[in-house]
PDB file of C-alpha atoms in Angstrom:
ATOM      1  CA  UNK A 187      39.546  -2.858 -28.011  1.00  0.00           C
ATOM      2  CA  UNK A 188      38.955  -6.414 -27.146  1.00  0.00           C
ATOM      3  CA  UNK A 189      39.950  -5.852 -23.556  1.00  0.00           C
ATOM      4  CA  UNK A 190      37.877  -3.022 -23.310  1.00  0.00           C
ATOM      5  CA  UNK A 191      34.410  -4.663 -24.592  1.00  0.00           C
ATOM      6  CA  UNK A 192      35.730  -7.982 -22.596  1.00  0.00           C
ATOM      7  CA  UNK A 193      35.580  -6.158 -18.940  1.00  0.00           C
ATOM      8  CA  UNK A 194      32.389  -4.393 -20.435  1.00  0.00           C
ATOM      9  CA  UNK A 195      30.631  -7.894 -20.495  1.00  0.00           C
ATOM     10  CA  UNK A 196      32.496  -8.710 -17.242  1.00  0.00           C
ATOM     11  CA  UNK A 197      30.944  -5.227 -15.682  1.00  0.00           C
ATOM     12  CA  UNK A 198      27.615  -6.299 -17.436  1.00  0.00           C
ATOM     13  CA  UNK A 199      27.651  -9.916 -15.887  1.00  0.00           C
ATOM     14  CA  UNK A 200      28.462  -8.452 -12.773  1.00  0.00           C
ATOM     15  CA  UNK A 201      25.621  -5.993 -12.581  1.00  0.00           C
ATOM     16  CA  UNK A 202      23.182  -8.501 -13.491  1.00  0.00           C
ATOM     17  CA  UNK A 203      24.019 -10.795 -10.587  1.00  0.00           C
ATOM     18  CA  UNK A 204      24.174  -7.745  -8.216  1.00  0.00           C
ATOM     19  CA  UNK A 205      20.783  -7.262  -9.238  1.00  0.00           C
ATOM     20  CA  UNK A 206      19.693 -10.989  -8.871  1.00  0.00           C
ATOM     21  CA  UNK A 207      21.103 -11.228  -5.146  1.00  0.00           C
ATOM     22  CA  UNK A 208      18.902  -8.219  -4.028  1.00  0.00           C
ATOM     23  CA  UNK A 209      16.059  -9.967  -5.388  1.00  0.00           C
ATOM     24  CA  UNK A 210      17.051 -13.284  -4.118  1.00  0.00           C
ATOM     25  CA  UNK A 211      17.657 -11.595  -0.512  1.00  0.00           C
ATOM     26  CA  UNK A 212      14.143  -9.529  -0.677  1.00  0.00           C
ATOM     27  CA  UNK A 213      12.458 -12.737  -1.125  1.00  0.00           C
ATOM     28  CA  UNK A 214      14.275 -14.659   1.366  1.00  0.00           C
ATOM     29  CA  UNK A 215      13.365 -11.646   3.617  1.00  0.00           C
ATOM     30  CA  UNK A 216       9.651 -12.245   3.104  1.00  0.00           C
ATOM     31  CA  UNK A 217       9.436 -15.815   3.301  1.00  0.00           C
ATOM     32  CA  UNK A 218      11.531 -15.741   6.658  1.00  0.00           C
ATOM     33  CA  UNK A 219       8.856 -13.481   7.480  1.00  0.00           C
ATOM     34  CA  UNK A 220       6.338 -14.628   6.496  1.00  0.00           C
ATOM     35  CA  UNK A 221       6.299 -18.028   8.027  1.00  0.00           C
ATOM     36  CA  UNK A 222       8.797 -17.369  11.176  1.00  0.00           C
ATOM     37  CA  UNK A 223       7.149 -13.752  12.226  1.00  0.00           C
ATOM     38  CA  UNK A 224      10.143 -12.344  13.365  1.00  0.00           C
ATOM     39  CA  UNK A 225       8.528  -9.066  14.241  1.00  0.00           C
ATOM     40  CA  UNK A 226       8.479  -7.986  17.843  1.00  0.00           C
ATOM     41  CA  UNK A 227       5.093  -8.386  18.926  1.00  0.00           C
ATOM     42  CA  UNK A 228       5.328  -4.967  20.961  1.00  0.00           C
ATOM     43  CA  UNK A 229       6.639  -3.098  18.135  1.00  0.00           C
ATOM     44  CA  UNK A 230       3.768  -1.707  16.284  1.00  0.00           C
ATOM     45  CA  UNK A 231       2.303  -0.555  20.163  1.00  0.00           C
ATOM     46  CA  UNK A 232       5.890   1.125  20.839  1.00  0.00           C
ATOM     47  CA  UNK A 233       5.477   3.429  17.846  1.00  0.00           C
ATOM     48  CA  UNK A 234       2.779   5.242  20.086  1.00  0.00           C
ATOM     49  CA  UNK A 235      -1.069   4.652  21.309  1.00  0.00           C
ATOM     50  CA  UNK A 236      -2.986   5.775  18.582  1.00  0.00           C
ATOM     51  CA  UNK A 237      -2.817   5.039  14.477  1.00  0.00           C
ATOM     52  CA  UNK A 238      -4.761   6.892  12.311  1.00  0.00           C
ATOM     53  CA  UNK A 239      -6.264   5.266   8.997  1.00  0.00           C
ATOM     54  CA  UNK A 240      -7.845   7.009   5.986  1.00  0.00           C
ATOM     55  CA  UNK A 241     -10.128   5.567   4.296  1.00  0.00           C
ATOM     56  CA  UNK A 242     -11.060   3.195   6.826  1.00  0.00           C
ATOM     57  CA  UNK A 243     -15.089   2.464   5.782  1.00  0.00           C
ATOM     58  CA  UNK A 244     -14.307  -0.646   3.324  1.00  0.00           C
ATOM     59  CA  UNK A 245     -11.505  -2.913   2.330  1.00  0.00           C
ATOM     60  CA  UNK A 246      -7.831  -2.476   3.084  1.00  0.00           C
ATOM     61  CA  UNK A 247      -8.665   0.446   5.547  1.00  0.00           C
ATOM     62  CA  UNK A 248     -11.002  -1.221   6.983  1.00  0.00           C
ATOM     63  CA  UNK A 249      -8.876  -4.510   7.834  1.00  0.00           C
ATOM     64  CA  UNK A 250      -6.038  -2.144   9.051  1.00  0.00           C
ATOM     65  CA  UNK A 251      -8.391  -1.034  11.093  1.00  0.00           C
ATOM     66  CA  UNK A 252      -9.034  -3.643  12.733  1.00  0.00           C
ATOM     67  CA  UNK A 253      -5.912  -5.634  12.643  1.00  0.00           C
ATOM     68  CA  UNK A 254      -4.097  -2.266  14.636  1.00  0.00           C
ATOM     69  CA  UNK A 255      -6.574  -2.567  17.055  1.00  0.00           C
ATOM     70  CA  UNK A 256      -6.005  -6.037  17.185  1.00  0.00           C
ATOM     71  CA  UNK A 257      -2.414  -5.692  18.321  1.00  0.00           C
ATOM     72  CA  UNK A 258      -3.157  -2.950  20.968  1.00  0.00           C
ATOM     73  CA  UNK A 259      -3.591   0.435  19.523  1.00  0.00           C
ATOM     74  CA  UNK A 260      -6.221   2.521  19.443  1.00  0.00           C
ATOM     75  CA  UNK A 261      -7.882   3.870  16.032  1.00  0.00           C
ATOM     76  CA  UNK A 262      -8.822   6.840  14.452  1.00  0.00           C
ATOM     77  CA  UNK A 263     -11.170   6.306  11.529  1.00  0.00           C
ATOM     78  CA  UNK A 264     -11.418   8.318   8.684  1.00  0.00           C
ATOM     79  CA  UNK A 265     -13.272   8.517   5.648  1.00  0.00           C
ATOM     80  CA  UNK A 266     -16.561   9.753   4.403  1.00  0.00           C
ATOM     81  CA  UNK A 267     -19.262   7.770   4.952  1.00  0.00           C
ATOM     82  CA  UNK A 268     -20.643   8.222   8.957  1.00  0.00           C
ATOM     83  CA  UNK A 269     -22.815   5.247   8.964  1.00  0.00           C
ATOM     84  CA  UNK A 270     -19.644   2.631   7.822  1.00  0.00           C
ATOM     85  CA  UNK A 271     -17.654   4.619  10.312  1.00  0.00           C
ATOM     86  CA  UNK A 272     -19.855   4.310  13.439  1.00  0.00           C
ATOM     87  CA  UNK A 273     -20.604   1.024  12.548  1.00  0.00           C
ATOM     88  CA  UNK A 274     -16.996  -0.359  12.031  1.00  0.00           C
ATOM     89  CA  UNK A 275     -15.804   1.713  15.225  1.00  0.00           C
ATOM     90  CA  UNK A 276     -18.886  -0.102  17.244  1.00  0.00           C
ATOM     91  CA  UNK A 277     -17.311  -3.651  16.068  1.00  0.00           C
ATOM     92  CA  UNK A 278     -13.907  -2.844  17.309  1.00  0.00           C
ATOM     93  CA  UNK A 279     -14.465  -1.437  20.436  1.00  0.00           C
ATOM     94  CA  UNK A 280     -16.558  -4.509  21.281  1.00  0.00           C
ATOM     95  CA  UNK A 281     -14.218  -7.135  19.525  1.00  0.00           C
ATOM     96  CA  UNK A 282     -11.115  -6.158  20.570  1.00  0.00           C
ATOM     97  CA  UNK A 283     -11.776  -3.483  23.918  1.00  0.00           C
ATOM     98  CA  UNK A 284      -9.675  -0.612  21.952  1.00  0.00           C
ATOM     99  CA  UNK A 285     -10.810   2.968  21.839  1.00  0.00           C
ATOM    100  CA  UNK A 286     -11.833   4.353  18.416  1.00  0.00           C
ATOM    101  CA  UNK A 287     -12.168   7.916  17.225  1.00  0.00           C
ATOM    102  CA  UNK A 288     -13.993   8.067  13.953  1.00  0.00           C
ATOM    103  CA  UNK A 289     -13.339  11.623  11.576  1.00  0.00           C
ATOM    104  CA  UNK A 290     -16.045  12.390   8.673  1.00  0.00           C
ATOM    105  CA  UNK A 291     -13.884  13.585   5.958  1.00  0.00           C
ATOM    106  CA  UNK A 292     -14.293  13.308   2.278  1.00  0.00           C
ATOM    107  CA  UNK A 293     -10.643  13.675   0.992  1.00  0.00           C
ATOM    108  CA  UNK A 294     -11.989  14.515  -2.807  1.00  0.00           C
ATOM    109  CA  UNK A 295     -12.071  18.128  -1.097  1.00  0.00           C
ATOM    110  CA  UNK A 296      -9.288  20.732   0.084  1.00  0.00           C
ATOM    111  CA  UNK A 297     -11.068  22.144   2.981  1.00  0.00           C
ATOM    112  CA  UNK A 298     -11.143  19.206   5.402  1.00  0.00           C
ATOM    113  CA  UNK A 299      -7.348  19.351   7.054  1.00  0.00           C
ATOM    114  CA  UNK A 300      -8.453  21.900   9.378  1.00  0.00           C
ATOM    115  CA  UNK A 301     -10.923  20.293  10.726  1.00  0.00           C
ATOM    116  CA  UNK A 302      -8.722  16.676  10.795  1.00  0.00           C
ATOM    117  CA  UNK A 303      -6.234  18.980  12.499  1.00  0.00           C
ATOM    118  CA  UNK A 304      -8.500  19.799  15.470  1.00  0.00           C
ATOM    119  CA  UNK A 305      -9.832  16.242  15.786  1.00  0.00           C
ATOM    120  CA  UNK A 306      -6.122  15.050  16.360  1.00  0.00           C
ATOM    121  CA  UNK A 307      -5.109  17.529  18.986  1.00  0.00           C
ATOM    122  CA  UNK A 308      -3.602  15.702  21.395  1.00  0.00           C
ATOM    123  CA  UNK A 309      -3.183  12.295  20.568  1.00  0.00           C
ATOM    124  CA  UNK A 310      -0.125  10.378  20.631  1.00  0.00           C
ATOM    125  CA  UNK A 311      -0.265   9.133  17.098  1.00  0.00           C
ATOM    126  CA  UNK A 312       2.665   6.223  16.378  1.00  0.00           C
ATOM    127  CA  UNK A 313       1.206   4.940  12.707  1.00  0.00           C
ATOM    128  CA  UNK A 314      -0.489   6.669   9.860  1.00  0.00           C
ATOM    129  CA  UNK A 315      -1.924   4.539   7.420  1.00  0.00           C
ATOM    130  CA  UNK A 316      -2.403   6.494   3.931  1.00  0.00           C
ATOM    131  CA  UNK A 317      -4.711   4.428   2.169  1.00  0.00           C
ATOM    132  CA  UNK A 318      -7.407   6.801   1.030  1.00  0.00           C
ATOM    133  CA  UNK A 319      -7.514   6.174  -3.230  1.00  0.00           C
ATOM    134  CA  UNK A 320     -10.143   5.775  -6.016  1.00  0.00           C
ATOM    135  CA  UNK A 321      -9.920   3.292  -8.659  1.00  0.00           C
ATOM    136  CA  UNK A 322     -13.577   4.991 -10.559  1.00  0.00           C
ATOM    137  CA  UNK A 323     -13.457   1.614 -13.272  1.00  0.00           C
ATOM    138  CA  UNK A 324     -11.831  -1.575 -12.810  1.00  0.00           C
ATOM    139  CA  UNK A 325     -12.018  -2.013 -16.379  1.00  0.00           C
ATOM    140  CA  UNK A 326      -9.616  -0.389 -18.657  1.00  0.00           C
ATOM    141  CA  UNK A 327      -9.622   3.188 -19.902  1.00  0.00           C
ATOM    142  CA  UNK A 328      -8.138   6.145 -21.227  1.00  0.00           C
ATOM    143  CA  UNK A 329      -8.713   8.076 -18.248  1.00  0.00           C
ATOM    144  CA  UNK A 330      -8.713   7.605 -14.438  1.00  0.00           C
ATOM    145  CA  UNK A 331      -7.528   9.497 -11.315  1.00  0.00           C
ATOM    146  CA  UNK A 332      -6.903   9.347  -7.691  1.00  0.00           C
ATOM    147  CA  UNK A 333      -6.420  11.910  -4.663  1.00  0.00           C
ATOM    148  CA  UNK A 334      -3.234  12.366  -3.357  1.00  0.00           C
ATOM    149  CA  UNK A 335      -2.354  11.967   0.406  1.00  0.00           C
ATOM    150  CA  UNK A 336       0.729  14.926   0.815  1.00  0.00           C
ATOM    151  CA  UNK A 337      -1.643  17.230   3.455  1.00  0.00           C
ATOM    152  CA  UNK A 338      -1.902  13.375   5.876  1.00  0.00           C
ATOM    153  CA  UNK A 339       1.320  13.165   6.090  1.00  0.00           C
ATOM    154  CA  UNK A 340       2.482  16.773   6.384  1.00  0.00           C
ATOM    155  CA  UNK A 341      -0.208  16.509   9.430  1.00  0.00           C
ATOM    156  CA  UNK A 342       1.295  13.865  11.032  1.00  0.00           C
ATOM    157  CA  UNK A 343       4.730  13.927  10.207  1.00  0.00           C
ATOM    158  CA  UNK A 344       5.972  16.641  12.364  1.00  0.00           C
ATOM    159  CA  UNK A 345       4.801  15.112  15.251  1.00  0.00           C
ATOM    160  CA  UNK A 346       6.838  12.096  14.996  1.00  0.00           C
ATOM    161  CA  UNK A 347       9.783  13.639  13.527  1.00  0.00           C
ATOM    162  CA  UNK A 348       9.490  15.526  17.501  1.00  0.00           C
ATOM    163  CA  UNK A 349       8.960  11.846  19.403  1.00  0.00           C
ATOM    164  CA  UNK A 350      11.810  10.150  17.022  1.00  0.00           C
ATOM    165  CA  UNK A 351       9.667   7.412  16.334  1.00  0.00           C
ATOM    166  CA  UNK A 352       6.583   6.526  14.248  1.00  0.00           C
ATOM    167  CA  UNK A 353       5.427   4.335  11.498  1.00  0.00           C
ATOM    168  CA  UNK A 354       3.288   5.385   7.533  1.00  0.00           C
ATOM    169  CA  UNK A 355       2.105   2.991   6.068  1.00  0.00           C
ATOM    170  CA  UNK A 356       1.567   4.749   2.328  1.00  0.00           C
ATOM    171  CA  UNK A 357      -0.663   2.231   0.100  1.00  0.00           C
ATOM    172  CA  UNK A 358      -0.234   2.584  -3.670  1.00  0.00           C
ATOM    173  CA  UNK A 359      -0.429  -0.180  -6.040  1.00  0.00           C
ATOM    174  CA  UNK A 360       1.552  -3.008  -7.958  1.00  0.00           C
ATOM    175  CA  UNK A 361       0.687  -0.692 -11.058  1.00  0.00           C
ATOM    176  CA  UNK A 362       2.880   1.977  -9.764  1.00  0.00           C
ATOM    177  CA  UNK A 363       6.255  -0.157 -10.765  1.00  0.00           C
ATOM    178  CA  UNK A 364       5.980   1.002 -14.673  1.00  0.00           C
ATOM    179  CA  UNK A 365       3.390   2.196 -16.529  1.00  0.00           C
ATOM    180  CA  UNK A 366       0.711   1.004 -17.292  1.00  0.00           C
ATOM    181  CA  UNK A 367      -1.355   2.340 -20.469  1.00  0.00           C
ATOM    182  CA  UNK A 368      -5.051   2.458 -20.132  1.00  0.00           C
ATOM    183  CA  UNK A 369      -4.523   3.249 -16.959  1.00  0.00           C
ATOM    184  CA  UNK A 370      -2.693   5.658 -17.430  1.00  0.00           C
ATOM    185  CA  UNK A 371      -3.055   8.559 -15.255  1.00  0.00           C
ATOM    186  CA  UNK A 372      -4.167   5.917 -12.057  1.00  0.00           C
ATOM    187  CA  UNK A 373      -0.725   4.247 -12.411  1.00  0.00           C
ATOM    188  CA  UNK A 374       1.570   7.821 -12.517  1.00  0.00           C
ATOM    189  CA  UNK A 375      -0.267   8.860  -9.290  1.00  0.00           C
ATOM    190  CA  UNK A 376       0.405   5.584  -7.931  1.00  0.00           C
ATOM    191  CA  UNK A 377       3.840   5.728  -8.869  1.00  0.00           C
ATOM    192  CA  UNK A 378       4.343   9.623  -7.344  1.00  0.00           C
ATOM    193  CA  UNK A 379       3.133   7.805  -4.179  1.00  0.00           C
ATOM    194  CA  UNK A 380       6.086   5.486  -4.696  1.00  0.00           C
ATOM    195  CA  UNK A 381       8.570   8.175  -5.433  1.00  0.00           C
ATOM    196  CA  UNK A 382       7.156  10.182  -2.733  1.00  0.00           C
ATOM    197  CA  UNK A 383       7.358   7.857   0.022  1.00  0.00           C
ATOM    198  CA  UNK A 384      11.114   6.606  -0.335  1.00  0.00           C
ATOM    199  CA  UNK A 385      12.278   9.535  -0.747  1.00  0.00           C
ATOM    200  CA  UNK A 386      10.584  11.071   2.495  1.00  0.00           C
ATOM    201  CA  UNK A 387      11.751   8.116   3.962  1.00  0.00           C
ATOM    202  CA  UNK A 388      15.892   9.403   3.254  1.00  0.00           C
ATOM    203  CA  UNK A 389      15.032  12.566   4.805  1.00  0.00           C
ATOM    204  CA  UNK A 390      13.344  11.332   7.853  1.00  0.00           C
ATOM    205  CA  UNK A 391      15.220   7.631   9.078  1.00  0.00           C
ATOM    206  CA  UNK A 392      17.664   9.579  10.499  1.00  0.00           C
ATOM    207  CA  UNK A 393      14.768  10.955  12.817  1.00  0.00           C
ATOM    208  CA  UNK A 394      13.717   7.215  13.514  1.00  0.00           C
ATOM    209  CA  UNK A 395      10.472   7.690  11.419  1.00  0.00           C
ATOM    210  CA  UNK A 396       9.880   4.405   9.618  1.00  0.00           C
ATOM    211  CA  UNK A 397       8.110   5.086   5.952  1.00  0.00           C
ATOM    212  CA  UNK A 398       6.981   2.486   4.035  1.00  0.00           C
ATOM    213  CA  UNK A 399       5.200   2.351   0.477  1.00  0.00           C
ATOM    214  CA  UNK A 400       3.279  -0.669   0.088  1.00  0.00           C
ATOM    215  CA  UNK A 401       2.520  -2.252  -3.871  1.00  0.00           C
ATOM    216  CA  UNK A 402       0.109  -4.727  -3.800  1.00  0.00           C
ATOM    217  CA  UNK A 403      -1.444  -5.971  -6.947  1.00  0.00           C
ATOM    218  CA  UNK A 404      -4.920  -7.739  -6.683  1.00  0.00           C
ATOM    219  CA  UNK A 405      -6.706  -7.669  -3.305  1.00  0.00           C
ATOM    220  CA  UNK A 406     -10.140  -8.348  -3.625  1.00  0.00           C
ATOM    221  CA  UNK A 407     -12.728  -5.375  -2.375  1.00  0.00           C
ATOM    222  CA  UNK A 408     -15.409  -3.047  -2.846  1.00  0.00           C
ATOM    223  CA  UNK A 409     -12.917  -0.806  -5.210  1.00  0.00           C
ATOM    224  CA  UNK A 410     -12.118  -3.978  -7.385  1.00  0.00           C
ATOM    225  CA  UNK A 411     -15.434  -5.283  -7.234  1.00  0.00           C
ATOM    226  CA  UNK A 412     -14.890  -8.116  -5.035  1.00  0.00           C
ATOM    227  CA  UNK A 413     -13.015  -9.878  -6.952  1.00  0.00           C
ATOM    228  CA  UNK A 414     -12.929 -13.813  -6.577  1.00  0.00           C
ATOM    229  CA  UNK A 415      -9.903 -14.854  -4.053  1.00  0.00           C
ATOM    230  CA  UNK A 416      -7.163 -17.365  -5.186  1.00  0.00           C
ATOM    231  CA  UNK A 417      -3.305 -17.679  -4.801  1.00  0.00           C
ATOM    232  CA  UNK A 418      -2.205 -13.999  -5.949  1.00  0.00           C
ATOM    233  CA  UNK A 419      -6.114 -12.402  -5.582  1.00  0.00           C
ATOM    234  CA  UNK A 420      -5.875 -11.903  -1.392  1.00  0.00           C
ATOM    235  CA  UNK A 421      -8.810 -10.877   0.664  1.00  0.00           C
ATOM    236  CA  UNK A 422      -8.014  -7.326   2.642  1.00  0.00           C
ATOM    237  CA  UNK A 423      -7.466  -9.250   5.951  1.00  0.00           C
ATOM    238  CA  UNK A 424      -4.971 -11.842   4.267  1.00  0.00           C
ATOM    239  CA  UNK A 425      -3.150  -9.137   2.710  1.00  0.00           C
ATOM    240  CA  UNK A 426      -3.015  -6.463   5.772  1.00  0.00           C
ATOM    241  CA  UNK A 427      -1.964  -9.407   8.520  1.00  0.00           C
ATOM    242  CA  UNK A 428       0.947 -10.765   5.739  1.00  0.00           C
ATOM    243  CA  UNK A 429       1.879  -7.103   5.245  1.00  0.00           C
ATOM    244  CA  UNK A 430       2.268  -5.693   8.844  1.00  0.00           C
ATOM    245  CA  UNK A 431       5.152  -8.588   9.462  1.00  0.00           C
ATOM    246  CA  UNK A 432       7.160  -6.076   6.941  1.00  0.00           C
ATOM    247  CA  UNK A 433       6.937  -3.170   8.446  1.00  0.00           C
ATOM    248  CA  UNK A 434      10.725  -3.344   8.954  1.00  0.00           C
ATOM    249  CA  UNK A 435      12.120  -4.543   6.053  1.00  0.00           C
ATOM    250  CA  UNK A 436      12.671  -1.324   3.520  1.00  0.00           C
ATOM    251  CA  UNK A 437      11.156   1.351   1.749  1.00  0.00           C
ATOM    252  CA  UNK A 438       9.378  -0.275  -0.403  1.00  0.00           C
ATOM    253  CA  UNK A 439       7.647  -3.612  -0.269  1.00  0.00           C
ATOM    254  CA  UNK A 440       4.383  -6.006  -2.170  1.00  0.00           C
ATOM    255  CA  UNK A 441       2.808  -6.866   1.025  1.00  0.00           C
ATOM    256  CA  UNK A 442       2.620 -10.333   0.385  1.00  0.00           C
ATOM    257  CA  UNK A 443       5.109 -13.135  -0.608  1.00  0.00           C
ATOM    258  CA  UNK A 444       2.586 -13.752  -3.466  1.00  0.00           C
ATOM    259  CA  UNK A 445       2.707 -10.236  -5.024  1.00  0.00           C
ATOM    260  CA  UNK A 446       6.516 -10.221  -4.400  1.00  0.00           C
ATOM    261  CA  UNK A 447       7.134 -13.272  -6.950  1.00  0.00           C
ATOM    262  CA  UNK A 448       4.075 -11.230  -9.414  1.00  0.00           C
ATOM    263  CA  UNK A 449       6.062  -7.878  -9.688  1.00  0.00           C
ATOM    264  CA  UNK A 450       9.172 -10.255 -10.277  1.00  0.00           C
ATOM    265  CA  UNK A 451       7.997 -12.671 -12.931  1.00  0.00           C
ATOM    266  CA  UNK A 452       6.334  -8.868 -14.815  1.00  0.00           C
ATOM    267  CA  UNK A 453       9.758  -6.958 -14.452  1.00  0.00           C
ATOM    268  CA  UNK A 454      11.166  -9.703 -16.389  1.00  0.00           C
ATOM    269  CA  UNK A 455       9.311  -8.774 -19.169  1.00  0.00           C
ATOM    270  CA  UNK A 456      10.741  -6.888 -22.016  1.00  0.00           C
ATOM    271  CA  UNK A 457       9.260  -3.447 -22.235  1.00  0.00           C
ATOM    272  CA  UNK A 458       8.894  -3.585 -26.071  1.00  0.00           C
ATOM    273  CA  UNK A 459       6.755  -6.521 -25.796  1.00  0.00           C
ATOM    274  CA  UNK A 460       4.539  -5.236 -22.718  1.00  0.00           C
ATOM    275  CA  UNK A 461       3.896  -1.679 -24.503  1.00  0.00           C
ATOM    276  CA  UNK A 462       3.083  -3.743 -28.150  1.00  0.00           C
ATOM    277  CA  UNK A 463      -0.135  -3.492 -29.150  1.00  0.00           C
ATOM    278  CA  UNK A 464      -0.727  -7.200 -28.787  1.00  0.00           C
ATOM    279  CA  UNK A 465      -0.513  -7.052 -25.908  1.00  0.00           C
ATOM    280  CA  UNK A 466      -2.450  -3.871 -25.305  1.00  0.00           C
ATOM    281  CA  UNK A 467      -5.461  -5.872 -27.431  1.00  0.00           C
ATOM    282  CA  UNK A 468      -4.915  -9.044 -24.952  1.00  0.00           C
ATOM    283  CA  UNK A 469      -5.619  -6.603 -21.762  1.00  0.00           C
ATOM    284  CA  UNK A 470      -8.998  -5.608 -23.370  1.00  0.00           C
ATOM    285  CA  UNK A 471     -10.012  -8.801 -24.265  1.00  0.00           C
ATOM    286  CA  UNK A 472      -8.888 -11.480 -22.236  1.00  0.00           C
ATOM    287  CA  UNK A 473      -8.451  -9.353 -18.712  1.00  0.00           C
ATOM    288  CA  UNK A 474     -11.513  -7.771 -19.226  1.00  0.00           C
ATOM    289  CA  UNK A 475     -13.454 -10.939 -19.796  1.00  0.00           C
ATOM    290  CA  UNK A 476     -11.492 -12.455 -16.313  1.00  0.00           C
ATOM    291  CA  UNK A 477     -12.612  -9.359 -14.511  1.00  0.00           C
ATOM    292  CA  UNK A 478     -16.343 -10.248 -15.938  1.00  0.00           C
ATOM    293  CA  UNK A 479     -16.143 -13.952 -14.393  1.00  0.00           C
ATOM    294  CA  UNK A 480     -14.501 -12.870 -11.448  1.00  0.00           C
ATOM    295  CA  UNK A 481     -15.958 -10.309  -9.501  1.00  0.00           C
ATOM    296  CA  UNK A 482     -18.925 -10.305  -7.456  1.00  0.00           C
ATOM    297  CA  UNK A 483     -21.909  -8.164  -6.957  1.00  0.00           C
ATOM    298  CA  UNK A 484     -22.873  -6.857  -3.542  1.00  0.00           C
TER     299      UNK A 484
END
């Protein structure tokens, strides 16, 4: 018996320093590339000409946008406003020379794949960058929801899975790692994008289709009400230029060094003390009140 629970521990000890070295490695992984940019320039441009971003009017769309662009692809736009469309797509033809496509499409409705469909006839399309998502209330509550991005994908998907190469980018949220009450039903859609994304990403690396979930936590925009930038709070440009240097480096990934140590120093948390109702009463108080001082009105 005292062998037994002896080689237990041992198995237990073992585990736990298994589980350490990935961690150790993922970071070491981001800070090499974060600060050494070991990314092939060409590589985002040898996925194919053309990357297609939804929700591409405001914030992390939008600096995908024009960070793609930026490193020599062209851009198709989507989301639902026209005016931020045209006006975005006039900007990044003149800043950075690229052609830009722009699709009206509000993706709160079921009938607009069709006509995506037929706007993307033809094009050589090497990234897809699923970022469309609604956060209604930053502040917390016992009810909030989001739009998935399946039909995108399922678009887009088949095409590279033909040219054995391609890139989606799928952008859910640090909230997606465990859940989170009070926002409840915002963090389980989050985390089906999670779920969703790795394991597409078994079925299709064989076919040389890269698929990446991205989990950032705070990145200040229009959906989080501009909140005030600091060490772990990134603007959308900060966090989509950090991000794009890790488009190789697994399934599943932060974005930023920053968020990386964030989900690390939270998973160390016990889960009996995160669900207590302490601490439940110190997220409506305390967060709340930072979200109050914080954010900006524009």
């Amino acid at each position: 018996m005292g062998d037994a629970l002896e080689q237990f521990f041992i198995l237990t000890g073992l585990l736990v320093c298994l589980a350490c070295l990935v961690k150790c490695t993922r970071f070491s992984r981001c800070i090499l590339l974060s600060y050494w940019k070991v990314l092939p320039k060409p590589f985002l441009r040898s996925m194919g000409q053309w990357a297609v971003i939804t929700g591409a009017g405001d914030g992390i769309g939008k600096a995908y946008s024009f960070e793609l662009a930026k490193r020599g692809l062209d851009v198709v736009l989507i989301s639902r406003t026209l005016e931020k469309l045209e006006a975005i797509a006039t900007e990044i033809e003149r800043t950075t020379g690229r052609s830009v496509r722009i699709i009206q499409a509000d993706f709160t409705k079921d009938d607009i794949y069709e006509h995506i469909k037929e706007k993307l006839t033809g094009l050589e399309i090497g990234i897809l960058v699923n970022n469309v998502g609604m956060l209604p209330n930053l502040l917390p509550s016992h009810f909030l929801n989001a739009p998935d991005e399946i039909q995108m994908t399922q678009l887009i998907l088949k095409h590279m899975e033909s040219r054995r190469k391609g890139l989606i980018l799928n952008i859910s949220s640090g909230i997606a790692l465990f859940p989170w009450p009070l926002y409840s039903l915002y963090s389980a859609s989050k985390a089906f994008v999670c779920a969703f994304s790795k394991a597409l990403q078994e079925e299709y690396k064989a076919k040389e289709v890269i698929i990446q979930v991205l989990t950032p936590y705070a990145v200040s925009t229009a959906m989080t009400k501009y909140l005030n930038t600091n060490v772990i709070t990134k603007t959308a440009d900060e966090f989509v230029q950090e991000s794009l240097n890790y488009v190789t480096i697994g399934g599943e990934t932060c974005g930023c060094l920053a968020h990386e140590i964030l989900a690390g120093f939270l998973s160390l948390i016990p889960a009996w003390a995160f669900y207590s109702g302490a601490f439940q009463r110190l997220l409506l108080t305390h967060y709340v009140t930072y979200l109050k001082l914080n954010t900006k009105v524009r």
